[in-house]
Amino acid sequence: MPRLSYRRALTRALADEMTRDESVVVLGEDIRVAAANVTTGLLKKFGPERVRDTPLSEQAFTSFATGAALAGARPVVEFQIPSLLFLVFEQIVNHAHKFPLMTGGQCAVPVTYLVPGSGSRTGWAGQHSDHPYALFAHVGVTTVVPATPADAYGLLVSAIRCDDPVVVFAPAGALDLREDVAEPAPVPLGRGVVRRSGDDVTVVAVGHLVHDALAVAEELSGQASVEVFDPRTLYPFDFDGLVDSVRRTGRLVVVDDGNRSCGIAGEIIATVVERVRLAAPPRRVTRPDGAVLPFAPALDRAVQPGRDQLTAAIQLTLKDG
């Protein structure tokens, strides 16, 4: 069974969809030289008409992608740094996301925004280290955060085939992961998965933190039976799948590489407690409020959520119950 890296899974998904559908084009800054090492080989295979370097203007090429989608293309826009999404919130949310509704469903805007980076990438400092997926989930843009190479392939393929805008976050902490994948396949948007079954507490982990959650679950296996739930899609969220898990375990911990206030962790907890009576108060492990990640790697690591904080949260939840 061949081993597939997360990064090459993204590359293969792009190549497969460009081969399958000639309307798929890829554009962004420095993608011909594969600055993010995701678009490697696409220029040689598909040519400059379908692999297009853009000027250094996120607003311009994001607007261009919306127009191209309205004209019949399926653009994939690569952003090298998640923090650059702040510059194009208007273009994604107020334009691409709302056009179908504002035209009474007369148009589709099939744009995929591929965002590798952030999440356990230390030393990139304050203006390059944000993970703003909660903002897009908040306004109803389909938002996915794959945790594994198979899901990186499958969710990106499904995003490209979707007729609505989709933001695909590919955390830096997952980009070099490898796993055995017999034959990658599309993964449905909006469907989570239980990565490890357990009886005592459900841990919801987002993106690369799934692997930390699995490691912690193994470390605590002599003390508690920890279930790990990977949502894969943050909006629309698979709350039915999560609620089924929490009804069995009675406890909930969420680990999320976003800021605490108004973050996705708080939304997950709030929705679950509306539907399930818990045996203990839920807990969340996140970045601190207003966190600006420092340049120094040691300080950066101290701010980002990790295994020690998650272990403590699980133990407190079990003790409280």
CSV table of C-alpha atoms in Angstrom, one decimal:
chain,number,residue,atom,x,y,z
A,1,MET,CA,0.0,0.0,0.0
A,2,PRO,CA,1.6,3.3,-1.0
A,3,ARG,CA,2.4,6.0,1.6
A,4,LEU,CA,1.0,9.4,0.8
A,5,SER,CA,2.0,12.7,2.5
A,6,TYR,CA,-0.5,15.3,3.3
A,7,ARG,CA,1.2,17.8,1.1
A,8,ARG,CA,1.3,15.4,-1.9
A,9,ALA,CA,-2.3,14.5,-1.3
A,10,LEU,CA,-3.3,18.1,-1.9
A,11,THR,CA,-1.1,18.1,-5.1
A,12,ARG,CA,-2.7,14.9,-6.3
A,13,ALA,CA,-6.2,16.1,-5.6
A,14,LEU,CA,-5.5,19.3,-7.7
A,15,ALA,CA,-4.0,17.2,-10.6
A,16,ASP,CA,-6.7,14.7,-10.6
A,17,GLU,CA,-9.5,17.3,-10.7
A,18,MET,CA,-7.7,19.3,-13.4
A,19,THR,CA,-7.4,16.1,-15.4
A,20,ARG,CA,-11.1,15.2,-14.9
A,21,ASP,CA,-12.5,18.7,-15.5
A,22,GLU,CA,-10.9,21.2,-17.8
A,23,SER,CA,-12.8,24.1,-16.1
A,24,VAL,CA,-10.6,23.7,-13.0
A,25,VAL,CA,-7.8,26.3,-12.9
A,26,VAL,CA,-5.3,27.1,-10.1
A,27,LEU,CA,-4.1,30.6,-9.3
A,28,GLY,CA,-2.2,32.5,-6.6
A,29,GLU,CA,1.1,34.0,-5.7
A,30,ASP,CA,4.2,32.1,-6.8
A,31,ILE,CA,2.3,28.9,-7.5
A,32,ARG,CA,4.2,28.1,-10.7
A,33,VAL,CA,7.3,27.7,-8.6
A,34,ALA,CA,5.2,26.0,-5.9
A,35,ALA,CA,6.3,28.3,-3.1
A,36,ALA,CA,4.1,26.4,-0.6
A,37,ASN,CA,5.2,23.1,-2.2
A,38,VAL,CA,1.6,22.2,-2.9
A,39,THR,CA,1.3,23.0,-6.6
A,40,THR,CA,4.5,21.1,-7.6
A,41,GLY,CA,4.4,19.8,-11.2
A,42,LEU,CA,1.1,21.4,-12.1
A,43,LEU,CA,2.6,24.0,-14.5
A,44,LYS,CA,4.5,21.4,-16.5
A,45,LYS,CA,1.5,19.1,-16.8
A,46,PHE,CA,-1.3,21.7,-17.4
A,47,GLY,CA,0.5,24.8,-18.8
A,48,PRO,CA,0.4,28.5,-17.9
A,49,GLU,CA,-3.3,29.0,-19.0
A,50,ARG,CA,-4.5,26.8,-16.2
A,51,VAL,CA,-1.8,27.4,-13.6
A,52,ARG,CA,-1.6,31.2,-13.3
A,53,ASP,CA,0.7,33.3,-11.1
A,54,THR,CA,-1.0,36.4,-10.0
A,55,PRO,CA,0.2,39.9,-8.9
A,56,LEU,CA,0.8,40.5,-5.2
A,57,SER,CA,-2.7,41.6,-4.6
A,58,GLU,CA,-5.0,39.2,-2.7
A,59,GLN,CA,-8.1,41.4,-3.3
A,60,ALA,CA,-7.4,41.4,-7.1
A,61,PHE,CA,-6.9,37.7,-7.6
A,62,THR,CA,-9.7,36.7,-5.2
A,63,SER,CA,-12.1,38.9,-7.1
A,64,PHE,CA,-10.8,37.5,-10.4
A,65,ALA,CA,-11.6,34.0,-9.2
A,66,THR,CA,-15.2,35.0,-8.4
A,67,GLY,CA,-15.6,36.4,-11.9
A,68,ALA,CA,-14.1,33.3,-13.4
A,69,ALA,CA,-16.5,31.1,-11.5
A,70,LEU,CA,-19.4,33.2,-12.6
A,71,ALA,CA,-18.2,32.7,-16.2
A,72,GLY,CA,-18.0,28.9,-15.9
A,73,ALA,CA,-14.6,28.1,-14.4
A,74,ARG,CA,-13.8,26.2,-11.2
A,75,PRO,CA,-10.9,28.2,-9.7
A,76,VAL,CA,-8.8,27.0,-6.9
A,77,VAL,CA,-7.1,30.0,-5.2
A,78,GLU,CA,-4.0,29.3,-3.0
A,79,PHE,CA,-3.1,31.5,-0.1
A,80,GLN,CA,0.4,31.0,1.2
A,81,ILE,CA,-0.6,32.3,4.7
A,82,PRO,CA,-3.9,32.1,6.5
A,83,SER,CA,-3.6,35.6,7.8
A,84,LEU,CA,-3.9,36.9,4.3
A,85,LEU,CA,-7.6,35.9,4.4
A,86,PHE,CA,-8.3,39.0,6.4
A,87,LEU,CA,-7.6,41.0,3.3
A,88,VAL,CA,-10.2,39.2,1.3
A,89,PHE,CA,-13.1,38.7,3.7
A,90,GLU,CA,-15.1,41.1,1.6
A,91,GLN,CA,-14.4,39.2,-1.7
A,92,ILE,CA,-15.2,35.8,-0.2
A,93,VAL,CA,-18.0,36.5,2.2
A,94,ASN,CA,-19.8,39.6,0.7
A,95,HIS,CA,-19.3,38.6,-3.0
A,96,ALA,CA,-18.7,34.9,-3.7
A,97,HIS,CA,-20.7,33.6,-0.8
A,98,LYS,CA,-23.7,35.8,-1.3
A,99,PHE,CA,-24.1,36.0,-5.0
A,100,PRO,CA,-26.2,32.8,-5.3
A,101,LEU,CA,-28.6,34.0,-2.7
A,102,MET,CA,-28.8,37.6,-4.1
A,103,THR,CA,-29.5,36.2,-7.6
A,104,GLY,CA,-32.2,33.9,-6.4
A,105,GLY,CA,-30.1,30.9,-7.2
A,106,GLN,CA,-29.5,31.8,-10.8
A,107,CYS,CA,-25.7,31.5,-10.5
A,108,ALA,CA,-23.2,29.2,-8.8
A,109,VAL,CA,-19.8,30.4,-7.5
A,110,PRO,CA,-17.6,27.2,-7.3
A,111,VAL,CA,-14.4,28.7,-5.9
A,112,THR,CA,-12.1,26.7,-3.6
A,113,TYR,CA,-9.7,28.7,-1.3
A,114,LEU,CA,-6.8,26.5,-0.4
A,115,VAL,CA,-4.9,27.8,2.6
A,116,PRO,CA,-1.8,25.8,3.7
A,117,GLY,CA,-0.1,27.1,6.9
A,118,SER,CA,-0.5,28.1,10.5
A,119,GLY,CA,-1.1,25.6,13.2
A,120,SER,CA,2.1,24.4,14.9
A,121,ARG,CA,4.3,26.3,12.5
A,122,THR,CA,6.5,28.2,14.9
A,123,GLY,CA,8.5,31.4,14.3
A,124,TRP,CA,6.1,33.1,11.9
A,125,ALA,CA,5.1,35.8,14.4
A,126,GLY,CA,1.9,37.8,14.8
A,127,GLN,CA,0.9,38.7,11.2
A,128,HIS,CA,1.5,35.3,9.7
A,129,SER,CA,0.2,32.8,12.3
A,130,ASP,CA,-3.6,33.3,12.5
A,131,HIS,CA,-6.0,30.4,12.0
A,132,PRO,CA,-9.3,32.3,11.2
A,133,TYR,CA,-11.5,29.3,10.3
A,134,ALA,CA,-14.1,30.3,12.9
A,135,LEU,CA,-14.8,33.5,11.0
A,136,PHE,CA,-15.8,31.7,7.9
A,137,ALA,CA,-17.9,29.2,9.8
A,138,HIS,CA,-19.6,32.1,11.6
A,139,VAL,CA,-20.9,33.6,8.3
A,140,GLY,CA,-21.9,30.2,6.8
A,141,VAL,CA,-19.1,29.6,4.3
A,142,THR,CA,-18.3,25.9,3.9
A,143,THR,CA,-15.1,25.4,5.9
A,144,VAL,CA,-13.0,22.3,6.1
A,145,VAL,CA,-9.8,21.4,8.1
A,146,PRO,CA,-8.5,18.0,7.0
A,147,ALA,CA,-6.4,16.1,9.6
A,148,THR,CA,-5.0,13.3,7.5
A,149,PRO,CA,-3.5,12.8,4.0
A,150,ALA,CA,-6.5,10.8,2.9
A,151,ASP,CA,-8.9,13.5,4.1
A,152,ALA,CA,-6.7,16.2,2.6
A,153,TYR,CA,-7.2,14.6,-0.8
A,154,GLY,CA,-10.9,13.7,-0.3
A,155,LEU,CA,-12.1,17.0,1.1
A,156,LEU,CA,-10.2,19.0,-1.4
A,157,VAL,CA,-11.7,17.0,-4.3
A,158,SER,CA,-15.2,17.5,-2.8
A,159,ALA,CA,-14.5,21.2,-2.3
A,160,ILE,CA,-13.5,21.6,-6.0
A,161,ARG,CA,-16.7,19.8,-7.1
A,162,CYS,CA,-18.9,21.8,-4.8
A,163,ASP,CA,-20.9,24.6,-6.5
A,164,ASP,CA,-20.5,27.0,-3.6
A,165,PRO,CA,-17.3,28.6,-2.2
A,166,VAL,CA,-15.3,26.4,0.2
A,167,VAL,CA,-12.3,27.3,2.3
A,168,VAL,CA,-9.9,24.5,2.9
A,169,PHE,CA,-7.4,25.0,5.7
A,170,ALA,CA,-4.4,22.7,5.6
A,171,PRO,CA,-2.5,23.2,8.9
A,172,ALA,CA,1.2,23.4,8.8
A,173,GLY,CA,1.4,20.8,11.6
A,174,ALA,CA,-0.2,18.2,9.3
A,175,LEU,CA,1.5,19.0,6.0
A,176,ASP,CA,4.4,16.5,6.4
A,177,LEU,CA,2.3,13.7,7.8
A,178,ARG,CA,2.3,10.4,5.9
A,179,GLU,CA,-0.1,7.4,5.9
A,180,ASP,CA,-0.8,4.3,3.9
A,181,VAL,CA,-3.6,5.1,1.4
A,182,ALA,CA,-4.7,2.4,-0.9
A,183,GLU,CA,-6.7,4.6,-3.2
A,184,PRO,CA,-7.7,8.1,-2.2
A,185,ALA,CA,-11.4,9.0,-2.7
A,186,PRO,CA,-13.7,12.0,-2.2
A,187,VAL,CA,-14.8,12.6,1.4
A,188,PRO,CA,-18.3,14.1,1.8
A,189,LEU,CA,-18.4,17.6,3.2
A,190,GLY,CA,-20.2,18.0,6.5
A,191,ARG,CA,-19.5,14.5,7.9
A,192,GLY,CA,-17.2,13.9,10.9
A,193,VAL,CA,-15.5,10.7,11.9
A,194,VAL,CA,-14.6,8.9,15.2
A,195,ARG,CA,-10.9,8.4,15.0
A,196,ARG,CA,-10.7,6.4,18.3
A,197,SER,CA,-13.6,4.8,20.2
A,198,GLY,CA,-14.0,5.3,23.9
A,199,ASP,CA,-16.5,5.3,26.8
A,200,ASP,CA,-15.5,7.9,29.3
A,201,VAL,CA,-15.0,11.3,27.5
A,202,THR,CA,-15.3,12.6,23.9
A,203,VAL,CA,-12.5,14.8,22.7
A,204,VAL,CA,-13.2,16.9,19.6
A,205,ALA,CA,-10.0,17.9,17.9
A,206,VAL,CA,-9.6,20.2,14.9
A,207,GLY,CA,-7.1,19.7,12.1
A,208,HIS,CA,-3.6,18.7,13.2
A,209,LEU,CA,-4.6,18.5,16.8
A,210,VAL,CA,-6.4,15.3,16.0
A,211,HIS,CA,-3.0,13.6,16.2
A,212,ASP,CA,-2.2,15.2,19.6
A,213,ALA,CA,-5.6,14.0,20.8
A,214,LEU,CA,-4.9,10.4,19.7
A,215,ALA,CA,-1.5,10.5,21.4
A,216,VAL,CA,-3.1,11.7,24.6
A,217,ALA,CA,-5.8,9.1,24.4
A,218,GLU,CA,-3.2,6.4,24.2
A,219,GLU,CA,-1.2,7.9,27.1
A,220,LEU,CA,-4.3,7.9,29.3
A,221,SER,CA,-5.6,4.5,28.2
A,222,GLY,CA,-4.7,3.0,31.5
A,223,GLN,CA,-6.8,5.7,33.3
A,224,ALA,CA,-9.7,6.4,31.0
A,225,SER,CA,-11.3,5.4,27.7
A,226,VAL,CA,-11.1,8.5,25.4
A,227,GLU,CA,-13.1,8.8,22.2
A,228,VAL,CA,-11.6,11.2,19.6
A,229,PHE,CA,-14.0,12.9,17.2
A,230,ASP,CA,-12.6,14.6,14.1
A,231,PRO,CA,-15.2,17.0,12.6
A,232,ARG,CA,-13.3,17.4,9.3
A,233,THR,CA,-15.9,20.1,8.2
A,234,LEU,CA,-16.4,23.0,10.6
A,235,TYR,CA,-19.4,24.3,8.6
A,236,PRO,CA,-21.7,22.6,8.1
A,237,PHE,CA,-20.7,20.7,11.3
A,238,ASP,CA,-21.7,17.1,11.9
A,239,PHE,CA,-23.5,17.7,15.2
A,240,ASP,CA,-25.6,14.6,14.8
A,241,GLY,CA,-22.4,12.5,14.8
A,242,LEU,CA,-20.9,14.3,17.7
A,243,VAL,CA,-24.0,14.2,19.8
A,244,ASP,CA,-24.2,10.4,19.3
A,245,SER,CA,-20.7,10.2,20.7
A,246,VAL,CA,-21.3,12.5,23.7
A,247,ARG,CA,-24.5,10.8,24.6
A,248,ARG,CA,-22.4,7.6,25.1
A,249,THR,CA,-19.5,9.1,27.0
A,250,GLY,CA,-21.3,11.9,28.9
A,251,ARG,CA,-18.3,14.2,28.9
A,252,LEU,CA,-16.8,16.7,26.3
A,253,VAL,CA,-13.5,18.3,25.8
A,254,VAL,CA,-12.7,20.4,22.7
A,255,VAL,CA,-9.1,21.3,21.5
A,256,ASP,CA,-8.9,24.0,18.9
A,257,ASP,CA,-6.1,26.0,17.4
A,258,GLY,CA,-8.1,29.2,17.4
A,259,ASN,CA,-8.6,32.0,19.9
A,260,ARG,CA,-10.9,31.3,22.8
A,261,SER,CA,-13.6,34.0,22.7
A,262,CYS,CA,-16.2,33.5,19.9
A,263,GLY,CA,-14.1,30.5,18.7
A,264,ILE,CA,-15.3,27.2,17.2
A,265,ALA,CA,-14.7,25.4,20.5
A,266,GLY,CA,-17.2,27.5,22.3
A,267,GLU,CA,-19.8,27.0,19.5
A,268,ILE,CA,-19.3,23.2,19.6
A,269,ILE,CA,-19.8,23.1,23.3
A,270,ALA,CA,-22.8,25.4,23.3
A,271,THR,CA,-24.6,23.3,20.6
A,272,VAL,CA,-23.9,20.0,22.3
A,273,VAL,CA,-25.1,21.1,25.8
A,274,GLU,CA,-28.4,22.3,24.2
A,275,ARG,CA,-29.0,18.6,23.1
A,276,VAL,CA,-27.2,16.5,25.7
A,277,ARG,CA,-27.1,16.5,29.5
A,278,LEU,CA,-23.5,16.1,30.5
A,279,ALA,CA,-22.1,14.2,33.5
A,280,ALA,CA,-19.4,17.0,34.0
A,281,PRO,CA,-18.8,20.5,32.8
A,282,PRO,CA,-17.3,20.6,29.3
A,283,ARG,CA,-13.8,22.1,28.8
A,284,ARG,CA,-12.0,23.7,25.9
A,285,VAL,CA,-8.3,24.0,25.1
A,286,THR,CA,-7.5,26.9,22.7
A,287,ARG,CA,-5.2,29.7,22.1
A,288,PRO,CA,-5.6,32.5,24.7
A,289,ASP,CA,-7.9,35.4,24.1
A,290,GLY,CA,-6.4,38.0,21.7
A,291,ALA,CA,-3.4,35.8,21.2
A,292,VAL,CA,-0.7,37.3,18.9
A,293,LEU,CA,1.8,34.6,18.4
A,294,PRO,CA,5.4,35.7,19.3
A,295,PHE,CA,8.4,35.2,17.0
A,296,ALA,CA,10.4,33.3,19.6
A,297,PRO,CA,9.7,29.6,19.0
A,298,ALA,CA,9.6,28.8,22.7
A,299,LEU,CA,7.0,31.5,23.4
A,300,ASP,CA,5.1,30.5,20.3
A,301,ARG,CA,4.8,26.9,21.5
A,302,ALA,CA,3.6,28.1,24.9
A,303,VAL,CA,0.7,30.0,23.4
A,304,GLN,CA,-0.5,27.2,21.1
A,305,PRO,CA,-2.7,24.4,22.5
A,306,GLY,CA,-0.9,21.1,22.9
A,307,ARG,CA,-0.8,17.7,24.6
A,308,ASP,CA,-0.1,18.9,28.2
A,309,GLN,CA,-3.1,21.3,28.2
A,310,LEU,CA,-5.3,18.7,26.7
A,311,THR,CA,-4.3,16.0,29.2
A,312,ALA,CA,-5.0,18.4,32.1
A,313,ALA,CA,-8.5,19.2,30.6
A,314,ILE,CA,-9.4,15.6,30.2
A,315,GLN,CA,-8.3,14.7,33.7
A,316,LEU,CA,-10.3,17.7,35.2
A,317,THR,CA,-13.4,16.7,33.3
A,318,LEU,CA,-13.1,13.1,34.6
A,319,LYS,CA,-12.6,14.3,38.1
A,320,ASP,CA,-15.5,16.7,38.0
A,321,GLY,CA,-17.8,13.9,36.9
